[in-house]
mmCIF file of C-alpha atoms in Angstrom:
data_model
loop_
_atom_site.group_PDB
_atom_site.id
_atom_site.type_symbol
_atom_site.label_atom_id
_atom_site.label_comp_id
_atom_site.label_asym_id
_atom_site.label_seq_id
_atom_site.Cartn_x
_atom_site.Cartn_y
_atom_site.Cartn_z
ATOM 1 C CA UNK A 10 0.000 -0.004 0.004
ATOM 2 C CA UNK A 11 0.935 3.705 -0.005
ATOM 3 C CA UNK A 12 3.828 4.919 2.110
ATOM 4 C CA UNK A 13 2.264 7.984 3.744
ATOM 5 C CA UNK A 14 5.543 9.619 4.920
ATOM 6 C CA UNK A 15 7.004 9.268 1.402
ATOM 7 C CA UNK A 16 3.880 10.872 -0.076
ATOM 8 C CA UNK A 17 4.247 13.796 2.380
ATOM 9 C CA UNK A 18 7.878 14.249 1.302
ATOM 10 C CA UNK A 19 6.883 14.227 -2.380
ATOM 11 C CA UNK A 20 4.100 16.729 -1.697
ATOM 12 C CA UNK A 21 6.451 19.132 0.117
ATOM 13 C CA UNK A 22 9.066 18.834 -2.647
ATOM 14 C CA UNK A 23 6.360 19.448 -5.252
ATOM 15 C CA UNK A 24 5.150 22.640 -3.531
ATOM 16 C CA UNK A 25 8.688 23.975 -3.172
ATOM 17 C CA UNK A 26 9.611 23.186 -6.774
ATOM 18 C CA UNK A 27 6.370 24.722 -8.084
ATOM 19 C CA UNK A 28 6.899 27.895 -6.018
ATOM 20 C CA UNK A 29 10.475 28.309 -7.247
ATOM 21 C CA UNK A 30 9.317 27.579 -10.801
ATOM 22 C CA UNK A 31 6.735 30.385 -10.566
ATOM 23 C CA UNK A 32 9.416 32.779 -9.312
ATOM 24 C CA UNK A 33 11.730 31.651 -12.118
ATOM 25 C CA UNK A 34 8.977 32.230 -14.657
ATOM 26 C CA UNK A 35 8.472 35.769 -13.362
ATOM 27 C CA UNK A 36 12.237 36.287 -13.481
ATOM 28 C CA UNK A 37 12.314 35.036 -17.067
ATOM 29 C CA UNK A 38 9.539 37.427 -18.016
ATOM 30 C CA UNK A 39 11.254 40.405 -16.403
ATOM 31 C CA UNK A 40 14.700 39.523 -17.795
ATOM 32 C CA UNK A 41 13.287 38.927 -21.275
ATOM 33 C CA UNK A 42 11.627 42.347 -21.194
ATOM 34 C CA UNK A 43 14.846 43.992 -20.036
ATOM 35 C CA UNK A 44 16.848 42.153 -22.678
ATOM 36 C CA UNK A 45 14.601 42.358 -25.742
ATOM 37 C CA UNK A 46 12.436 45.495 -25.289
ATOM 38 C CA UNK A 47 14.644 48.304 -26.659
ATOM 39 C CA UNK A 48 13.329 51.046 -24.408
ATOM 40 C CA UNK A 49 13.771 49.002 -21.225
ATOM 41 C CA UNK A 50 17.122 47.643 -22.414
ATOM 42 C CA UNK A 51 18.464 51.138 -23.116
ATOM 43 C CA UNK A 52 17.174 52.444 -19.792
ATOM 44 C CA UNK A 53 19.022 49.647 -17.973
ATOM 45 C CA UNK A 54 22.185 50.232 -19.986
ATOM 46 C CA UNK A 55 22.128 53.927 -19.104
ATOM 47 C CA UNK A 56 22.551 57.004 -21.228
ATOM 48 C CA UNK A 57 25.247 56.719 -23.877
ATOM 49 C CA UNK A 58 28.307 58.803 -22.929
ATOM 50 C CA UNK A 59 29.253 60.012 -26.389
ATOM 51 C CA UNK A 60 31.397 63.001 -25.369
ATOM 52 C CA UNK A 61 33.317 61.090 -22.696
ATOM 53 C CA UNK A 62 34.285 58.423 -25.238
ATOM 54 C CA UNK A 63 35.208 61.035 -27.854
ATOM 55 C CA UNK A 64 37.289 63.032 -25.374
ATOM 56 C CA UNK A 65 39.008 59.939 -23.972
ATOM 57 C CA UNK A 66 39.860 58.740 -27.490
ATOM 58 C CA UNK A 67 41.197 62.199 -28.301
ATOM 59 C CA UNK A 68 43.331 62.139 -25.148
ATOM 60 C CA UNK A 69 44.831 58.729 -25.888
ATOM 61 C CA UNK A 70 45.733 59.703 -29.468
ATOM 62 C CA UNK A 71 47.193 63.051 -28.348
ATOM 63 C CA UNK A 72 49.419 61.317 -25.790
ATOM 64 C CA UNK A 73 50.551 58.816 -28.430
ATOM 65 C CA UNK A 74 51.319 61.449 -31.072
ATOM 66 C CA UNK A 75 53.259 63.598 -28.583
ATOM 67 C CA UNK A 76 55.267 60.477 -27.724
ATOM 68 C CA UNK A 77 54.124 60.480 -24.082
ATOM 69 C CA UNK A 78 56.286 63.568 -23.367
ATOM 70 C CA UNK A 79 53.592 65.625 -21.673
ATOM 71 C CA UNK A 80 50.741 64.954 -19.245
ATOM 72 C CA UNK A 81 47.415 64.623 -21.085
ATOM 73 C CA UNK A 82 44.642 64.880 -18.505
ATOM 74 C CA UNK A 83 40.934 64.188 -19.186
ATOM 75 C CA UNK A 84 38.230 65.448 -16.777
ATOM 76 C CA UNK A 85 34.483 65.832 -16.793
ATOM 77 C CA UNK A 86 33.293 69.394 -16.239
ATOM 78 C CA UNK A 87 29.563 69.933 -16.649
ATOM 79 C CA UNK A 88 29.639 73.419 -15.109
ATOM 80 C CA UNK A 89 32.595 74.767 -17.079
ATOM 81 C CA UNK A 90 32.021 77.452 -19.668
ATOM 82 C CA UNK A 91 35.338 77.105 -21.546
ATOM 83 C CA UNK A 92 35.865 80.837 -21.649
ATOM 84 C CA UNK A 93 38.366 82.324 -24.061
ATOM 85 C CA UNK A 94 42.040 82.483 -22.988
ATOM 86 C CA UNK A 95 43.508 86.004 -22.783
ATOM 87 C CA UNK A 96 46.874 85.265 -21.144
ATOM 88 C CA UNK A 97 50.002 86.996 -22.527
ATOM 89 C CA UNK A 98 52.460 85.050 -24.623
ATOM 90 C CA UNK A 99 55.390 83.463 -22.755
ATOM 91 C CA UNK A 100 58.783 83.014 -24.430
ATOM 92 C CA UNK A 101 59.944 79.455 -24.989
ATOM 93 C CA UNK A 102 63.007 79.918 -22.745
ATOM 94 C CA UNK A 103 60.718 80.738 -19.774
ATOM 95 C CA UNK A 104 58.638 77.574 -20.125
ATOM 96 C CA UNK A 105 59.551 74.452 -18.106
ATOM 97 C CA UNK A 106 56.890 72.161 -19.535
ATOM 98 C CA UNK A 107 53.465 71.703 -21.095
ATOM 99 C CA UNK A 108 50.233 70.117 -19.794
ATOM 100 C CA UNK A 109 47.228 69.291 -21.942
ATOM 101 C CA UNK A 110 43.871 69.408 -20.124
ATOM 102 C CA UNK A 111 40.804 67.992 -21.906
ATOM 103 C CA UNK A 112 37.484 68.666 -20.198
ATOM 104 C CA UNK A 113 34.109 67.544 -21.554
ATOM 105 C CA UNK A 114 30.423 68.133 -20.924
ATOM 106 C CA UNK A 115 27.760 65.617 -21.904
ATOM 107 C CA UNK A 116 25.012 68.194 -21.414
ATOM 108 C CA UNK A 117 26.676 70.802 -23.666
ATOM 109 C CA UNK A 118 28.043 68.236 -26.148
ATOM 110 C CA UNK A 119 31.511 69.771 -26.167
ATOM 111 C CA UNK A 120 35.168 69.034 -25.541
ATOM 112 C CA UNK A 121 37.444 71.797 -24.286
ATOM 113 C CA UNK A 122 41.175 71.290 -25.070
ATOM 114 C CA UNK A 123 43.378 73.662 -23.105
ATOM 115 C CA UNK A 124 47.159 73.845 -23.399
ATOM 116 C CA UNK A 125 48.808 74.835 -20.109
ATOM 117 C CA UNK A 126 52.466 75.887 -19.829
ATOM 118 C CA UNK A 127 54.537 75.699 -16.643
ATOM 119 C CA UNK A 128 56.442 79.011 -16.299
ATOM 120 C CA UNK A 129 59.888 79.271 -14.791
ATOM 121 C CA UNK A 130 58.666 82.106 -12.546
ATOM 122 C CA UNK A 131 55.082 81.384 -11.506
ATOM 123 C CA UNK A 132 54.928 84.472 -9.300
ATOM 124 C CA UNK A 133 54.538 86.730 -12.340
ATOM 125 C CA UNK A 134 51.089 85.274 -13.150
ATOM 126 C CA UNK A 135 47.825 85.625 -11.295
ATOM 127 C CA UNK A 136 45.705 83.134 -13.262
ATOM 128 C CA UNK A 137 47.506 79.918 -12.323
ATOM 129 C CA UNK A 138 46.012 76.450 -11.995
ATOM 130 C CA UNK A 139 47.454 73.724 -9.813
ATOM 131 C CA UNK A 140 47.749 70.155 -11.164
ATOM 132 C CA UNK A 141 48.268 67.219 -8.792
ATOM 133 C CA UNK A 142 49.327 63.618 -9.346
ATOM 134 C CA UNK A 143 45.709 62.419 -8.920
ATOM 135 C CA UNK A 144 44.278 64.924 -11.364
ATOM 136 C CA UNK A 145 41.661 63.361 -13.711
ATOM 137 C CA UNK A 146 42.560 60.527 -16.084
ATOM 138 C CA UNK A 147 46.152 61.015 -17.255
ATOM 139 C CA UNK A 148 47.055 59.391 -20.587
ATOM 140 C CA UNK A 149 50.537 60.908 -20.824
ATOM 141 C CA UNK A 150 53.520 61.436 -18.515
ATOM 142 C CA UNK A 151 52.622 61.117 -14.869
ATOM 143 C CA UNK A 152 52.917 64.133 -12.599
ATOM 144 C CA UNK A 153 55.234 63.532 -9.647
ATOM 145 C CA UNK A 154 53.900 66.365 -7.568
ATOM 146 C CA UNK A 155 51.826 69.529 -7.643
ATOM 147 C CA UNK A 156 52.530 71.768 -10.626
ATOM 148 C CA UNK A 157 51.242 75.300 -11.267
ATOM 149 C CA UNK A 158 50.545 76.236 -14.880
ATOM 150 C CA UNK A 159 48.932 79.000 -16.864
ATOM 151 C CA UNK A 160 46.598 78.565 -19.844
ATOM 152 C CA UNK A 161 48.235 79.363 -23.164
ATOM 153 C CA UNK A 162 45.476 78.527 -25.656
ATOM 154 C CA UNK A 163 42.133 76.736 -25.829
ATOM 155 C CA UNK A 164 40.131 74.946 -28.512
ATOM 156 C CA UNK A 165 36.442 74.200 -27.987
ATOM 157 C CA UNK A 166 34.843 71.429 -30.076
ATOM 158 C CA UNK A 167 31.009 71.449 -30.084
ATOM 159 C CA UNK A 168 29.733 68.174 -31.578
ATOM 160 C CA UNK A 169 26.745 68.117 -33.911
ATOM 161 C CA UNK A 170 23.677 66.367 -32.424
ATOM 162 C CA UNK A 171 23.222 64.349 -35.634
ATOM 163 C CA UNK A 172 26.775 63.078 -35.369
ATOM 164 C CA UNK A 173 26.262 61.968 -31.746
ATOM 165 C CA UNK A 174 22.955 60.305 -32.654
ATOM 166 C CA UNK A 175 24.677 58.201 -35.272
ATOM 167 C CA UNK A 176 27.109 56.876 -32.685
ATOM 168 C CA UNK A 177 24.293 55.140 -30.759
ATOM 169 C CA UNK A 178 24.375 51.319 -30.809
ATOM 170 C CA UNK A 179 20.836 51.090 -32.243
ATOM 171 C CA UNK A 180 21.523 53.339 -35.186
ATOM 172 C CA UNK A 181 22.033 51.591 -38.507
ATOM 173 C CA UNK A 182 24.554 53.515 -40.625
ATOM 174 C CA UNK A 183 24.054 54.031 -44.350
ATOM 175 C CA UNK A 184 26.898 54.872 -46.744
ATOM 176 C CA UNK A 185 27.842 56.820 -48.747
ATOM 177 C CA UNK A 186 26.691 60.062 -47.174
ATOM 178 C CA UNK A 187 25.148 62.850 -49.191
ATOM 179 C CA UNK A 188 26.746 66.311 -49.040
ATOM 180 C CA UNK A 189 23.915 67.598 -46.847
ATOM 181 C CA UNK A 190 24.311 64.666 -44.441
ATOM 182 C CA UNK A 191 28.067 65.196 -44.265
ATOM 183 C CA UNK A 192 27.532 68.883 -43.514
ATOM 184 C CA UNK A 193 25.146 68.064 -40.675
ATOM 185 C CA UNK A 194 27.809 65.906 -38.994
ATOM 186 C CA UNK A 195 30.536 68.591 -38.793
ATOM 187 C CA UNK A 196 31.454 69.847 -35.325
ATOM 188 C CA UNK A 197 32.071 73.522 -34.565
ATOM 189 C CA UNK A 198 35.532 74.570 -33.258
ATOM 190 C CA UNK A 199 36.492 77.812 -31.469
ATOM 191 C CA UNK A 200 40.083 78.893 -30.780
ATOM 192 C CA UNK A 201 41.446 81.425 -28.274
ATOM 193 C CA UNK A 202 44.977 82.055 -27.025
ATOM 194 C CA UNK A 203 48.010 84.288 -26.785
ATOM 195 C CA UNK A 204 49.310 83.170 -30.181
ATOM 196 C CA UNK A 205 47.714 82.483 -33.527
ATOM 197 C CA UNK A 206 46.693 78.856 -34.119
ATOM 198 C CA UNK A 207 49.475 76.959 -35.776
ATOM 199 C CA UNK A 208 50.134 73.406 -36.751
ATOM 200 C CA UNK A 209 48.576 70.769 -34.495
ATOM 201 C CA UNK A 210 48.592 67.042 -34.216
ATOM 202 C CA UNK A 211 46.242 65.111 -36.494
ATOM 203 C CA UNK A 212 43.481 63.241 -34.624
ATOM 204 C CA UNK A 213 41.413 60.683 -36.564
ATOM 205 C CA UNK A 214 38.310 59.055 -35.129
ATOM 206 C CA UNK A 215 37.410 55.551 -36.312
ATOM 207 C CA UNK A 216 33.598 55.466 -36.560
ATOM 208 C CA UNK A 217 33.326 51.736 -35.905
ATOM 209 C CA UNK A 218 35.691 51.787 -32.917
ATOM 210 C CA UNK A 219 33.817 54.733 -31.403
ATOM 211 C CA UNK A 220 30.473 52.911 -31.692
ATOM 212 C CA UNK A 221 32.006 49.795 -30.160
ATOM 213 C CA UNK A 222 33.428 51.762 -27.234
ATOM 214 C CA UNK A 223 30.161 53.615 -26.642
ATOM 215 C CA UNK A 224 28.209 50.319 -26.733
ATOM 216 C CA UNK A 225 30.618 48.559 -24.370
ATOM 217 C CA UNK A 226 28.492 49.099 -21.259
ATOM 218 C CA UNK A 227 25.410 48.139 -23.230
ATOM 219 C CA UNK A 228 27.098 44.909 -24.321
ATOM 220 C CA UNK A 229 28.138 44.108 -20.739
ATOM 221 C CA UNK A 230 24.561 44.587 -19.557
ATOM 222 C CA UNK A 231 23.226 42.391 -22.369
ATOM 223 C CA UNK A 232 25.821 39.701 -21.626
ATOM 224 C CA UNK A 233 24.802 39.692 -17.956
ATOM 225 C CA UNK A 234 21.127 39.509 -18.922
ATOM 226 C CA UNK A 235 21.829 36.652 -21.332
ATOM 227 C CA UNK A 236 23.694 34.710 -18.653
ATOM 228 C CA UNK A 237 20.793 35.233 -16.234
ATOM 229 C CA UNK A 238 18.293 34.149 -18.873
ATOM 230 C CA UNK A 239 20.252 30.997 -19.609
ATOM 231 C CA UNK A 240 20.493 30.303 -15.872
ATOM 232 C CA UNK A 241 16.715 30.784 -15.456
ATOM 233 C CA UNK A 242 16.006 28.494 -18.398
ATOM 234 C CA UNK A 243 18.362 25.825 -17.007
ATOM 235 C CA UNK A 244 16.752 26.161 -13.556
ATOM 236 C CA UNK A 245 13.289 25.909 -15.110
ATOM 237 C CA UNK A 246 14.250 22.699 -16.943
ATOM 238 C CA UNK A 247 15.644 21.261 -13.711
ATOM 239 C CA UNK A 248 12.498 22.168 -11.784
ATOM 240 C CA UNK A 249 10.223 20.798 -14.522
ATOM 241 C CA UNK A 250 12.174 17.530 -14.451
ATOM 242 C CA UNK A 251 11.808 17.413 -10.680
ATOM 243 C CA UNK A 252 8.055 18.016 -10.944
ATOM 244 C CA UNK A 253 7.768 15.346 -13.665
ATOM 245 C CA UNK A 254 9.491 12.786 -11.420
ATOM 246 C CA UNK A 255 7.206 13.706 -8.509
ATOM 247 C CA UNK A 256 4.160 13.455 -10.804
ATOM 248 C CA UNK A 257 5.249 10.003 -11.986
ATOM 249 C CA UNK A 258 5.800 8.750 -8.455
ATOM 250 C CA UNK A 259 2.482 10.125 -7.173
ATOM 251 C CA UNK A 260 0.658 8.735 -10.225
ATOM 252 C CA UNK A 261 1.878 5.238 -9.235
ATOM 253 C CA UNK A 262 0.337 5.748 -5.795
ATOM 254 C CA UNK A 263 -2.908 6.898 -7.391
ATOM 255 C CA UNK A 264 -3.077 3.801 -9.568
ATOM 256 C CA UNK A 265 -2.909 1.631 -6.468
ATOM 257 C CA UNK A 266 -6.396 2.928 -5.638
ATOM 258 C CA UNK A 267 -7.602 2.726 -9.255
ATOM 259 C CA UNK A 268 -7.449 6.523 -9.722
ATOM 260 C CA UNK A 269 -5.783 8.762 -12.271
ATOM 261 C CA UNK A 270 -3.772 11.821 -11.293
ATOM 262 C CA UNK A 271 -4.230 14.800 -13.653
ATOM 263 C CA UNK A 272 -1.727 17.605 -14.096
ATOM 264 C CA UNK A 273 -4.285 20.124 -12.773
ATOM 265 C CA UNK A 274 -4.912 18.146 -9.598
ATOM 266 C CA UNK A 275 -1.168 17.587 -9.171
ATOM 267 C CA UNK A 276 -0.324 21.308 -9.351
ATOM 268 C CA UNK A 277 -3.296 22.798 -7.529
ATOM 269 C CA UNK A 278 -4.361 20.157 -5.018
ATOM 270 C CA UNK A 279 -2.815 18.578 -1.937
ATOM 271 C CA UNK A 280 -1.973 15.119 -3.233
ATOM 272 C CA UNK A 281 -1.186 13.746 0.234
ATOM 273 C CA UNK A 282 -4.638 14.681 1.498
ATOM 274 C CA UNK A 283 -6.391 13.335 -1.574
ATOM 275 C CA UNK A 284 -4.476 10.059 -1.335
ATOM 276 C CA UNK A 285 -5.483 9.738 2.311
ATOM 277 C CA UNK A 286 -9.158 10.174 1.353
ATOM 278 C CA UNK A 287 -8.755 7.772 -1.569
ATOM 279 C CA UNK A 288 -7.141 5.174 0.707
ATOM 280 C CA UNK A 289 -10.035 5.358 3.157
ATOM 281 C CA UNK A 290 -12.643 5.124 0.376
ATOM 282 C CA UNK A 291 -10.746 2.239 -1.193
ATOM 283 C CA UNK A 292 -10.793 0.238 2.035
ATOM 284 C CA UNK A 293 -14.495 0.992 2.515
ATOM 285 C CA UNK A 294 -15.235 -0.235 -1.010
ATOM 286 C CA UNK A 295 -13.225 -3.376 -0.398
ATOM 287 C CA UNK A 296 -15.081 -4.054 2.833
ATOM 288 C CA UNK A 297 -18.428 -3.491 1.152
ATOM 289 C CA UNK A 298 -17.413 -5.782 -1.688
ATOM 290 C CA UNK A 299 -16.391 -8.539 0.725
ATOM 291 C CA UNK A 300 -19.651 -8.157 2.648
ATOM 292 C CA UNK A 301 -21.641 -8.288 -0.563
ATOM 293 C CA UNK A 302 -19.801 -11.418 -1.732
ATOM 294 C CA UNK A 303 -20.386 -13.103 1.635
ATOM 295 C CA UNK A 304 -24.079 -12.292 1.506
ATOM 296 C CA UNK A 305 -24.336 -13.538 -2.055
ATOM 297 C CA UNK A 306 -22.587 -16.764 -1.070
ATOM 298 C CA UNK A 307 -25.077 -17.258 1.774
ATOM 299 C CA UNK A 308 -28.016 -16.683 -0.555
ATOM 300 C CA UNK A 309 -26.519 -19.035 -3.114
ATOM 301 C CA UNK A 310 -26.106 -21.755 -0.483
ATOM 302 C CA UNK A 311 -29.695 -21.304 0.732
ATOM 303 C CA UNK A 312 -31.068 -21.309 -2.819
ATOM 304 C CA UNK A 313 -29.120 -24.480 -3.641
ATOM 305 C CA UNK A 314 -30.272 -26.191 -0.456
ATOM 306 C CA UNK A 315 -33.919 -25.280 -0.900
ATOM 307 C CA UNK A 316 -33.807 -26.110 -4.578
ATOM 308 C CA UNK A 317 -32.395 -29.570 -3.880
ATOM 309 C CA UNK A 318 -34.901 -30.104 -1.085
ATOM 310 C CA UNK A 319 -37.851 -29.111 -3.277
ATOM 311 C CA UNK A 320 -36.664 -31.406 -6.104
ATOM 312 C CA UNK A 321 -36.237 -34.338 -3.727
ATOM 313 C CA UNK A 322 -39.657 -33.734 -2.143
ATOM 314 C CA UNK A 323 -41.515 -33.208 -5.436
ATOM 315 C CA UNK A 324 -42.054 -36.928 -6.301
ATOM 316 C CA UNK A 325 -43.556 -37.616 -2.844
ATOM 317 C CA UNK A 326 -46.118 -34.766 -2.831
ATOM 318 C CA UNK A 327 -49.768 -35.872 -2.977
ATOM 319 C CA UNK A 328 -51.345 -32.411 -2.949
ATOM 320 C CA UNK A 329 -51.716 -31.436 -6.617
ATOM 321 C CA UNK A 330 -51.890 -27.753 -5.895
ATOM 322 C CA UNK A 331 -48.696 -27.819 -3.790
ATOM 323 C CA UNK A 332 -47.056 -30.036 -6.384
ATOM 324 C CA UNK A 333 -47.971 -27.560 -9.174
ATOM 325 C CA UNK A 334 -46.613 -24.592 -7.225
ATOM 326 C CA UNK A 335 -43.329 -26.370 -6.485
ATOM 327 C CA UNK A 336 -42.991 -27.342 -10.152
ATOM 328 C CA UNK A 337 -43.599 -23.748 -11.294
ATOM 329 C CA UNK A 338 -41.151 -22.409 -8.733
ATOM 330 C CA UNK A 339 -38.379 -24.730 -9.908
ATOM 331 C CA UNK A 340 -39.007 -23.945 -13.588
ATOM 332 C CA UNK A 341 -39.203 -20.158 -13.123
ATOM 333 C CA UNK A 342 -36.051 -18.195 -13.948
ATOM 334 C CA UNK A 343 -34.747 -16.493 -11.933
ATOM 335 C CA UNK A 344 -36.087 -18.461 -8.985
ATOM 336 C CA UNK A 345 -37.786 -16.505 -6.198
ATOM 337 C CA UNK A 346 -35.898 -17.170 -2.938
ATOM 338 C CA UNK A 347 -38.858 -16.122 -0.779
ATOM 339 C CA UNK A 348 -41.231 -18.407 -2.661
ATOM 340 C CA UNK A 349 -38.792 -21.323 -2.333
ATOM 341 C CA UNK A 350 -38.530 -20.712 1.401
ATOM 342 C CA UNK A 351 -42.326 -20.585 1.840
ATOM 343 C CA UNK A 352 -42.852 -23.745 -0.203
ATOM 344 C CA UNK A 353 -40.111 -25.556 1.711
ATOM 345 C CA UNK A 354 -41.678 -24.592 5.062
ATOM 346 C CA UNK A 355 -45.113 -25.612 3.837
ATOM 347 C CA UNK A 356 -43.829 -28.979 2.635
ATOM 348 C CA UNK A 357 -42.132 -29.660 5.957
ATOM 349 C CA UNK A 358 -45.297 -28.758 7.850
ATOM 350 C CA UNK A 359 -47.452 -31.056 5.705
ATOM 351 C CA UNK A 360 -45.004 -33.934 5.745
ATOM 352 C CA UNK A 361 -44.641 -33.609 9.502
ATOM 353 C CA UNK A 362 -41.207 -35.176 9.469
ATOM 354 C CA UNK A 363 -39.603 -32.299 11.390
ATOM 355 C CA UNK A 364 -39.787 -31.488 15.055
ATOM 356 C CA UNK A 365 -40.910 -27.984 16.136
ATOM 357 C CA UNK A 366 -37.255 -27.087 16.835
ATOM 358 C CA UNK A 367 -36.198 -28.263 13.357
ATOM 359 C CA UNK A 368 -39.047 -26.368 11.729
ATOM 360 C CA UNK A 369 -38.083 -23.209 13.627
ATOM 361 C CA UNK A 370 -34.438 -23.613 12.638
ATOM 362 C CA UNK A 371 -35.489 -23.931 9.001
ATOM 363 C CA UNK A 372 -37.561 -20.755 9.281
ATOM 364 C CA UNK A 373 -34.720 -18.857 10.928
ATOM 365 C CA UNK A 374 -32.234 -19.865 8.223
ATOM 366 C CA UNK A 375 -34.030 -17.606 5.781
ATOM 367 C CA UNK A 376 -32.991 -14.555 7.844
ATOM 368 C CA UNK A 377 -29.278 -15.415 7.940
ATOM 369 C CA UNK A 378 -28.288 -13.597 4.691
ATOM 370 C CA UNK A 379 -29.693 -10.302 5.901
ATOM 371 C CA UNK A 380 -27.645 -9.776 9.065
ATOM 372 C CA UNK A 381 -24.237 -10.401 10.596
ATOM 373 C CA UNK A 382 -23.617 -13.822 12.176
ATOM 374 C CA UNK A 383 -23.623 -12.458 15.719
ATOM 375 C CA UNK A 384 -27.012 -10.764 15.264
ATOM 376 C CA UNK A 385 -28.427 -13.936 13.655
ATOM 377 C CA UNK A 386 -27.315 -16.119 16.564
ATOM 378 C CA UNK A 387 -28.784 -13.676 19.068
ATOM 379 C CA UNK A 388 -32.148 -13.657 17.225
ATOM 380 C CA UNK A 389 -32.052 -17.457 16.947
ATOM 381 C CA UNK A 390 -31.560 -17.803 20.684
ATOM 382 C CA UNK A 391 -34.488 -15.460 21.352
ATOM 383 C CA UNK A 392 -36.734 -17.449 18.955
ATOM 384 C CA UNK A 393 -35.936 -20.736 20.732
ATOM 385 C CA UNK A 394 -36.695 -19.061 24.040
ATOM 386 C CA UNK A 395 -40.140 -18.104 22.686
ATOM 387 C CA UNK A 396 -40.564 -21.742 21.464
ATOM 388 C CA UNK A 397 -39.827 -23.146 24.905
ATOM 389 C CA UNK A 398 -42.101 -20.646 26.635
ATOM 390 C CA UNK A 399 -45.066 -20.168 24.288
ATOM 391 C CA UNK A 400 -44.906 -22.972 21.716
ATOM 392 C CA UNK A 401 -44.206 -23.313 17.989
ATOM 393 C CA UNK A 402 -46.919 -20.963 16.714
ATOM 394 C CA UNK A 403 -45.602 -17.984 18.711
ATOM 395 C CA UNK A 404 -42.007 -18.876 17.805
ATOM 396 C CA UNK A 405 -42.998 -19.141 14.129
ATOM 397 C CA UNK A 406 -44.639 -15.677 14.256
ATOM 398 C CA UNK A 407 -41.471 -14.276 15.887
ATOM 399 C CA UNK A 408 -39.210 -15.868 13.224
ATOM 400 C CA UNK A 409 -41.327 -14.516 10.320
ATOM 401 C CA UNK A 410 -41.377 -10.995 11.838
ATOM 402 C CA UNK A 411 -37.613 -11.173 12.419
ATOM 403 C CA UNK A 412 -37.054 -12.222 8.791
ATOM 404 C CA UNK A 413 -39.206 -9.402 7.402
ATOM 405 C CA UNK A 414 -37.543 -6.710 9.568
ATOM 406 C CA UNK A 415 -34.011 -7.831 8.610
ATOM 407 C CA UNK A 416 -34.959 -8.022 4.940
ATOM 408 C CA UNK A 417 -36.379 -4.483 4.969
ATOM 409 C CA UNK A 418 -33.279 -3.151 6.728
ATOM 410 C CA UNK A 419 -30.918 -4.884 4.259
ATOM 411 C CA UNK A 420 -32.876 -3.410 1.313
ATOM 412 C CA UNK A 421 -32.666 0.105 2.787
ATOM 413 C CA UNK A 422 -28.901 -0.228 3.325
ATOM 414 C CA UNK A 423 -28.438 -1.416 -0.259
ATOM 415 C CA UNK A 424 -30.417 1.540 -1.589
ATOM 416 C CA UNK A 425 -28.350 3.909 0.553
ATOM 417 C CA UNK A 426 -25.069 2.421 -0.765
ATOM 418 C CA UNK A 427 -26.291 2.752 -4.358
ATOM 419 C CA UNK A 428 -27.196 6.400 -3.714
ATOM 420 C CA UNK A 429 -23.756 7.155 -2.229
ATOM 421 C CA UNK A 430 -22.056 5.425 -5.139
ATOM 422 C CA UNK A 431 -24.021 7.472 -7.662
ATOM 423 C CA UNK A 432 -23.131 10.717 -5.837
ATOM 424 C CA UNK A 433 -19.396 9.772 -5.789
#
């Protein structure tokens, strides 16, 4: 039969696996939306930092083309205005070194490139700026200490919005560009300084590399989301396999009681409780079936005994009417058990071969199929007590009444069982 503790363990494991599976499904839905819905995906990736990437690329190339001889410092400055430089020109022999400072503003879409010179005599200048070793992101020569410098010239690059838009990872480029498109991509540059603008280093931006660099954080976010999605899918498969094994095991327990477990009942119901109810109903049905078989066997034995008795008595009957009724009873199919009992009692009374006690025993035998053995023996004892006290007639009346009452009760119980079975 069913191992109740094992069923409880399977039920608990099922509930846990189903709960985690629901959470995983919600996680899959959320992660899928974050991964594949562009607006949500871009919001999670954050705003593209076009100017930072452009300025950083400019700083790296400037440091490379100046052969790492000067500090090239990149800083973010959203509040800066990049005002024009009005400092006086300083002779070459009074300059100890040069510092390039590149500041950028994402809000203003500009990069400000300022060339600072370190004067031999800093006391002559009032507009000095101090540079420390931890200043910004340095792509060139490292500063060993604090240095004071004065601005010599400044170039401001204001990037075109159309150019920045085409750097976004979701933009699909189309080449070649028309003259009007090329014109809309040009940035505006403004120069100010103590000297006239001269030759400068050549900085070239690779469009593809810029887009890759700008999309790097976006790609990291998508990679993380993809890993989480794969993990959720793998976990879902594992949980589904666990639920399938639990379903198979519990289905075997259901089949023991001739029941079928559906997926709906497995997921929504308490299988342990339902199996407990099924086990109780199964045992009740088995008990009822055994009782019914026992009663049928008793009736079969009585029918066989009375049938044999009537056949053996038939040749010796002198009463034609009784003989005809016995003959009709034996030929009728199915044979009426009550009629056979009445005829058998009548024959025994007419033949007179039985004592009052034997006749009473014969009468009482007809009530045996309708009650348990203990109740039959108690009624039989009471009938014989009536026989001893009041004679055969009173005992016969008691036996017939006892038979009728037990028969009515057995019929009512059978109707009640059929009604319960139809409801179930």
